[in-house]
Amino acid sequence: MHTRRTAPPAIPLAKARRIVVKVGSALLVDGASGRLNRAWLETLAEDLVRLRRRGQEVVLVSSGAIALGRRHLGLAPGPLRLEESQAAAAVGQIRLAHAYKELFEAHDVTVAQVLLTLEDSERRRRYLNARATLHGLLALGALPVINENDTVATAEIRYGDNDRLAARVAQMASADCVLLLSDVDGLYTADPRKNAKAAFIDRVPRVTPEIEAMAGAAVSDVGTGGMSTKIAAAKIAVSAGAHFCIAAGAHKHPVRRIENGARCTWFLPQGNPAAARKQWIAGTLRPGGALTVDEGALRALRAGKSLLPAGVVRSRGRFDRGDTVSVLAPDGREVARGISAYADGDVTRIMGRKTSEIAMLLGFSGRDEMIHRDDLVMIDGGADR
Ligand code: GLU
């Protein structure tokens, strides 16, 4: 049923524009010594650099801070208390970052450390802020290396596993491919260690309850994410329009290996990244206000352009930066919805004015666009990217 393959497994990876690669603690840190698997990491770095050289953008989500830090603090094996893992993360993260800097610098690639908390993906304004940072880093050619900010995360407010963090990051970055490199090579119908009849599934067109039920047991020793968090991550990523792959990562050159046809499980996207985000904007949120635009701006919007302050003639309602607003045609019809980069008060100050005047008018330099085209969806059948 799910094992039929219509395309070689590596195609989504070869075709992707923006790829999130997540590496688990079990790969990065040697379980026995608690040290970084440096030789392996070098081959991963080479793989990622190769993706970049052929024009693909890469975001790395790296675990390993806690696993790496605990040895230096002399913490005993076994589960850690919250304050112990916070401390271990603080010690391990700086080492991780140092290793990545050295490894990638050798290839003339600039790495950027981004530590996220759960709220950065769940609260809209923070989400937009984190997203802008990620897009900015990618536009500048840096390679973001992301982890949860475990040092300040509390038990109640944390992802706890980097599988779902990676999926959220993919959503944030509008990535079209997520690669989870782990100590399991993919999804089986049952736990292969316990059931000899367990069959491998190489393609999941939809995450059905049946698929979720298969996630049962395959749990690794070092990392925190079992198969069920991987399936949860898959659901987030595919509904954001990304291909999602679970693959074994322990071999050298783990990404190249997948491209060369190694066995892995691919979850197929349920939309495309832009559509998923636009659905979120068009459907999920109630507009907090409305911006009326002039004919010129309306034409620009229909051509897929952003809304600039110059094209706005009127602002109605109370809204904050990051809230969704309606965009009204000169005749008052709602033609679009989008996320405003400015609060209502600031909108009134800069509407009708040139982008170059924003800083002078507001006393701070905000975004050039009132609504960026990535945050805008036409709802009257007009052009839409
Ligand atoms: N954020 C954790 C760390 O860096 C890892 C979480 C996970 O294992 O997925 O140690």
PDB file of C-alpha atoms and ligand atoms in Angstrom, residues 22 25 62-67 93 96 147-148 150 160-163 222-225, ligand 1:
ATOM      1  CA  LYS A  22      17.926  18.072  11.740  1.00  0.00           C
ATOM      2  CA  SER A  25      22.013  13.967  19.753  1.00  0.00           C
ATOM      3  CA  SER A  62      21.162  20.652  15.791  1.00  0.00           C
ATOM      4  CA  SER A  63      20.550  18.821  19.020  1.00  0.00           C
ATOM      5  CA  GLY A  64      23.363  17.695  21.237  1.00  0.00           C
ATOM      6  CA  ALA A  65      23.790  20.590  23.652  1.00  0.00           C
ATOM      7  CA  ILE A  66      22.592  18.705  26.692  1.00  0.00           C
ATOM      8  CA  ALA A  67      24.275  15.439  25.741  1.00  0.00           C
ATOM      9  CA  GLN A  93      25.654  24.801  23.326  1.00  0.00           C
ATOM     10  CA  LEU A  96      28.430  22.959  19.649  1.00  0.00           C
ATOM     11  CA  ASN A 147      18.527  24.681  18.675  1.00  0.00           C
ATOM     12  CA  GLU A 148      15.981  25.136  21.392  1.00  0.00           C
ATOM     13  CA  ASP A 150      17.189  24.890  26.595  1.00  0.00           C
ATOM     14  CA  GLY A 160      11.607  19.235  24.419  1.00  0.00           C
ATOM     15  CA  ASP A 161      12.511  17.532  21.164  1.00  0.00           C
ATOM     16  CA  ASN A 162      14.164  18.945  18.109  1.00  0.00           C
ATOM     17  CA  ASP A 163      11.987  16.957  15.709  1.00  0.00           C
ATOM     18  CA  VAL A 222      20.489   9.629  23.743  1.00  0.00           C
ATOM     19  CA  GLY A 223      17.944  11.970  22.165  1.00  0.00           C
ATOM     20  CA  THR A 224      14.500  12.706  23.482  1.00  0.00           C
ATOM     21  CA  GLY A 225      12.406  12.292  20.354  1.00  0.00           C
TER      22      GLY A 225
HETATM   23  N1  GLU B   1      17.638  20.599  22.454  1.00  0.00           N
HETATM   24  C1  GLU B   1      18.232  19.414  22.984  1.00  0.00           C
HETATM   25  C2  GLU B   1      19.756  19.543  23.000  1.00  0.00           C
HETATM   26  O1  GLU B   1      20.312  20.269  22.260  1.00  0.00           O
HETATM   27  C3  GLU B   1      17.930  18.164  22.210  1.00  0.00           C
HETATM   28  C4  GLU B   1      16.493  17.828  22.044  1.00  0.00           C
HETATM   29  C5  GLU B   1      16.365  16.509  21.285  1.00  0.00           C
HETATM   30  O2  GLU B   1      17.033  15.545  21.657  1.00  0.00           O
HETATM   31  O3  GLU B   1      15.627  16.448  20.324  1.00  0.00           O
HETATM   32  O4  GLU B   1      20.432  18.899  23.771  1.00  0.00           O
END
